[in-house]
Amino acid sequence: LSIRVAEANDWYSRSTGINPVLAEGKKTVGLEIAEQLNWQVPDKIFVPTGDGCIIAGVYKAFIDLVRLGWISKLPKLIAVQAEGSSAIVNALESGTAIAPVQSKTIADSISVDSPRDGEKAIIAVQKTKGFGITITDDEILVAQHRLSRNTGIFAEPAAAASFAGFLKAMKRGLIRAGESIVILASGAGLKDIPAAQEKIEIPKAQPATLEGFLTFYNKSK
């Protein structure tokens, strides 16, 4: 529909999976990772994945850097998807073509029925010898809370998904000691405040008295 609307109005379409220039924009995050690490390639990069455009862009960045001779190897790219929106990981694990799913996840930015850049995402994972991993909504919310509390990074659920994927990979023994890991958090938590409130208790107004404060304080300990 977006393509038809763009054609009818002579608009420029930047739709995922259609516009080839999109990957050139998305790849800048990969270039930034490489630059900030002083061109030392990390062992693994965990990428929140919906349509697949970000992980495809990261792959293109590192492929370009190899071709330019700036780096000599590729990082393993890990596609992290919510269990309720896992078309790409399903295809990776089954070795079959991508089949649409009925997406349902709290991570709105990676909630996708039919990934528009799914084939590119699969190539990115396979060519780098990475893997796909899925996490539950509860694991996403726990990761979001932990990320905020321990690092000060307030990520939206879709962005916290990459951290949740990393934690699950750790539990499964998929991370070796001494590996260099990048966890890509691609969206700010202010985009989805209601989701962030799922795992926190909103304080209730208390009487402006010493007794009222002490009652509340003692319950919170």
Coordinates of C-alpha atoms in Angstrom, one line a residue:
L1 CA 0.0 0.0 0.0
S2 CA 2.8 2.4 0.9
I3 CA 4.3 1.8 -2.6
R4 CA 1.0 2.5 -4.3
V5 CA 0.5 5.7 -2.3
A6 CA 4.0 6.9 -3.1
E7 CA 3.5 6.3 -6.8
A8 CA 0.1 7.9 -6.9
N9 CA 1.4 11.1 -5.2
D10 CA 4.9 11.1 -6.7
W11 CA 6.4 10.7 -3.2
Y12 CA 9.7 9.2 -2.3
S13 CA 9.3 5.8 -0.7
R14 CA 11.8 4.7 2.0
S15 CA 9.9 1.6 2.9
T16 CA 11.9 -1.2 4.5
G17 CA 12.8 -3.9 2.0
I18 CA 12.0 -1.8 -1.0
N19 CA 14.4 1.2 -0.9
P20 CA 18.0 0.0 -1.4
V21 CA 19.3 3.2 0.1
L22 CA 17.8 2.3 3.5
A23 CA 20.6 -0.2 4.2
E24 CA 23.2 2.5 3.5
G25 CA 21.6 4.5 6.3
K26 CA 21.3 1.6 8.7
K27 CA 24.9 0.5 8.1
T28 CA 26.2 3.6 9.8
V29 CA 25.6 2.0 13.2
G30 CA 28.0 -0.8 12.2
L31 CA 30.6 1.8 11.1
E32 CA 30.2 3.6 14.4
I33 CA 30.7 0.4 16.3
A34 CA 33.9 -0.3 14.4
E35 CA 35.2 3.2 14.9
Q36 CA 34.4 3.4 18.6
L37 CA 36.2 0.0 19.1
N38 CA 39.3 1.5 17.2
W39 CA 38.7 -1.0 14.3
Q40 CA 39.0 -4.0 16.6
V41 CA 36.1 -6.3 15.5
P42 CA 34.0 -7.6 18.4
D43 CA 33.3 -11.4 18.5
K44 CA 29.5 -11.0 18.6
I45 CA 26.9 -8.3 18.1
F46 CA 23.4 -8.8 19.5
V47 CA 20.9 -7.0 17.3
P48 CA 17.1 -6.6 18.0
T49 CA 15.4 -7.9 14.9
G50 CA 12.0 -7.2 13.5
D51 CA 12.0 -6.5 9.7
G52 CA 15.7 -7.3 9.6
C53 CA 16.8 -4.0 8.2
I54 CA 19.1 -3.1 11.1
I55 CA 21.0 -6.4 11.2
A56 CA 21.3 -6.3 7.4
G57 CA 22.7 -2.8 7.6
V58 CA 25.2 -3.8 10.3
Y59 CA 26.3 -6.7 8.1
K60 CA 26.8 -4.4 5.1
A61 CA 28.9 -2.1 7.2
F62 CA 31.4 -4.8 8.2
I63 CA 31.4 -6.3 4.7
D64 CA 32.3 -2.9 3.3
L65 CA 35.1 -2.5 5.9
V66 CA 36.6 -5.9 5.0
R67 CA 36.6 -5.0 1.3
L68 CA 38.3 -1.7 2.1
G69 CA 40.9 -3.5 4.1
W70 CA 40.2 -1.7 7.3
I71 CA 39.3 -4.9 9.1
S72 CA 40.2 -8.6 8.4
K73 CA 37.2 -10.5 9.8
L74 CA 33.5 -10.3 10.4
P75 CA 31.7 -10.3 13.8
K76 CA 29.1 -13.0 14.4
L77 CA 25.7 -11.3 14.2
I78 CA 23.0 -12.5 16.5
A79 CA 19.4 -11.9 15.5
V80 CA 17.3 -11.4 18.7
Q81 CA 13.5 -11.7 18.2
A82 CA 10.6 -11.8 20.6
E83 CA 8.9 -15.2 20.8
G84 CA 5.7 -13.6 19.6
S85 CA 7.4 -12.2 16.5
S86 CA 10.0 -14.7 15.4
A87 CA 9.6 -15.3 11.7
I88 CA 13.3 -14.8 11.0
V89 CA 14.6 -17.0 13.8
N90 CA 12.1 -19.7 12.9
A91 CA 13.5 -19.8 9.4
L92 CA 17.1 -19.9 10.6
E93 CA 16.4 -22.8 12.9
S94 CA 14.3 -24.8 10.5
G95 CA 16.3 -24.1 7.4
T96 CA 13.2 -23.2 5.5
A97 CA 11.8 -20.1 3.8
I98 CA 10.4 -17.3 6.0
A99 CA 6.8 -17.9 6.9
P100 CA 4.6 -15.0 8.2
V101 CA 3.5 -15.1 11.8
Q102 CA 0.8 -13.5 13.8
S103 CA 3.0 -11.2 15.8
K104 CA 2.2 -10.4 19.4
T105 CA 4.8 -8.9 21.7
I106 CA 5.3 -6.0 24.0
A107 CA 8.3 -5.0 21.9
D108 CA 6.3 -2.9 19.4
S109 CA 9.3 -1.8 17.3
I110 CA 10.2 -5.4 16.4
S111 CA 6.7 -6.7 16.2
V112 CA 6.5 -7.9 12.6
D113 CA 4.2 -10.4 10.8
S114 CA 6.1 -10.6 7.6
P115 CA 9.7 -9.3 7.7
R116 CA 10.4 -7.1 4.7
D117 CA 14.2 -7.5 5.0
G118 CA 14.0 -11.1 6.3
E119 CA 16.2 -12.6 3.5
K120 CA 18.9 -10.1 4.1
A121 CA 18.8 -10.7 7.8
I122 CA 19.2 -14.5 7.3
I123 CA 22.2 -13.9 5.0
A124 CA 23.7 -11.6 7.6
V125 CA 23.5 -14.3 10.3
Q126 CA 24.6 -17.2 8.1
K127 CA 27.5 -15.4 6.4
T128 CA 28.9 -14.3 9.8
K129 CA 28.3 -17.8 11.4
G130 CA 26.0 -16.2 14.0
F131 CA 22.7 -17.5 15.2
G132 CA 19.1 -16.5 16.1
I133 CA 17.6 -16.5 19.5
T134 CA 14.1 -15.7 20.9
I135 CA 13.1 -14.2 24.2
T136 CA 9.8 -13.9 26.0
D137 CA 8.1 -10.6 26.8
D138 CA 8.8 -11.2 30.5
E139 CA 12.5 -11.6 29.8
I140 CA 12.4 -8.4 27.8
L141 CA 10.9 -6.4 30.6
V142 CA 13.3 -7.9 33.2
A143 CA 16.2 -7.0 30.9
Q144 CA 14.8 -3.5 30.4
H145 CA 14.6 -3.0 34.2
R146 CA 18.0 -4.4 34.8
L147 CA 19.6 -2.3 32.1
S148 CA 18.0 0.9 33.5
R149 CA 19.0 0.1 37.1
N150 CA 22.5 -1.0 36.5
T151 CA 23.7 1.2 33.6
G152 CA 21.4 4.2 33.4
I153 CA 20.4 3.2 29.9
F154 CA 16.6 3.5 29.5
A155 CA 15.8 1.4 26.4
E156 CA 12.4 0.7 24.9
P157 CA 11.4 -3.0 25.0
A158 CA 12.6 -3.7 21.5
A159 CA 16.0 -2.3 22.3
A160 CA 16.2 -4.1 25.6
A161 CA 15.5 -7.3 23.6
S162 CA 19.1 -7.5 22.5
F163 CA 20.2 -7.5 26.2
A164 CA 17.6 -10.1 27.0
G165 CA 19.0 -12.2 24.1
F166 CA 22.5 -11.8 25.5
L167 CA 21.4 -13.0 29.0
K168 CA 19.7 -16.0 27.5
A169 CA 22.8 -16.8 25.4
M170 CA 24.9 -16.6 28.5
K171 CA 22.7 -19.1 30.3
R172 CA 22.9 -21.5 27.3
G173 CA 26.7 -21.4 27.3
L174 CA 26.8 -19.6 23.9
I175 CA 29.2 -16.9 25.1
R176 CA 32.8 -17.9 25.7
A177 CA 35.0 -16.3 28.4
G178 CA 37.0 -13.4 27.2
E179 CA 34.8 -12.7 24.1
S180 CA 34.2 -9.1 23.1
I181 CA 30.4 -8.5 22.9
V182 CA 28.4 -5.6 21.6
I183 CA 24.7 -5.3 22.6
L184 CA 22.9 -2.9 20.3
A185 CA 20.1 -1.0 22.0
S186 CA 18.4 0.8 19.2
G187 CA 15.6 2.8 20.8
A188 CA 14.9 5.0 23.8
G189 CA 12.5 4.0 26.6
L190 CA 10.6 7.2 26.3
K191 CA 9.0 5.8 23.2
D192 CA 7.0 3.4 25.3
I193 CA 6.5 4.5 28.8
P194 CA 3.5 2.1 29.5
A195 CA 5.7 -0.9 28.8
A196 CA 8.3 0.3 31.2
Q197 CA 5.7 0.6 34.0
E198 CA 4.9 -3.1 33.7
K199 CA 7.7 -4.1 36.0
I200 CA 7.7 -1.3 38.5
E201 CA 5.5 -0.3 41.4
I202 CA 4.1 3.3 41.1
P203 CA 4.3 4.9 44.5
K204 CA 1.0 6.0 45.9
A205 CA 0.4 9.4 47.6
Q206 CA 0.9 9.1 51.3
P207 CA -0.2 11.4 54.2
A208 CA 2.2 14.3 54.7
T209 CA 3.0 13.1 58.2
L210 CA 5.9 11.4 59.9
E211 CA 3.8 8.3 60.6
G212 CA 2.7 8.2 57.0
F213 CA 6.2 8.4 55.7
L214 CA 7.5 5.7 58.1
T215 CA 4.7 3.3 57.2
F216 CA 5.5 3.7 53.5
Y217 CA 9.3 3.5 54.0
N218 CA 9.1 0.4 56.2
K219 CA 6.9 -1.4 53.6
S220 CA 9.4 -0.6 50.9
K221 CA 12.4 -2.1 52.7

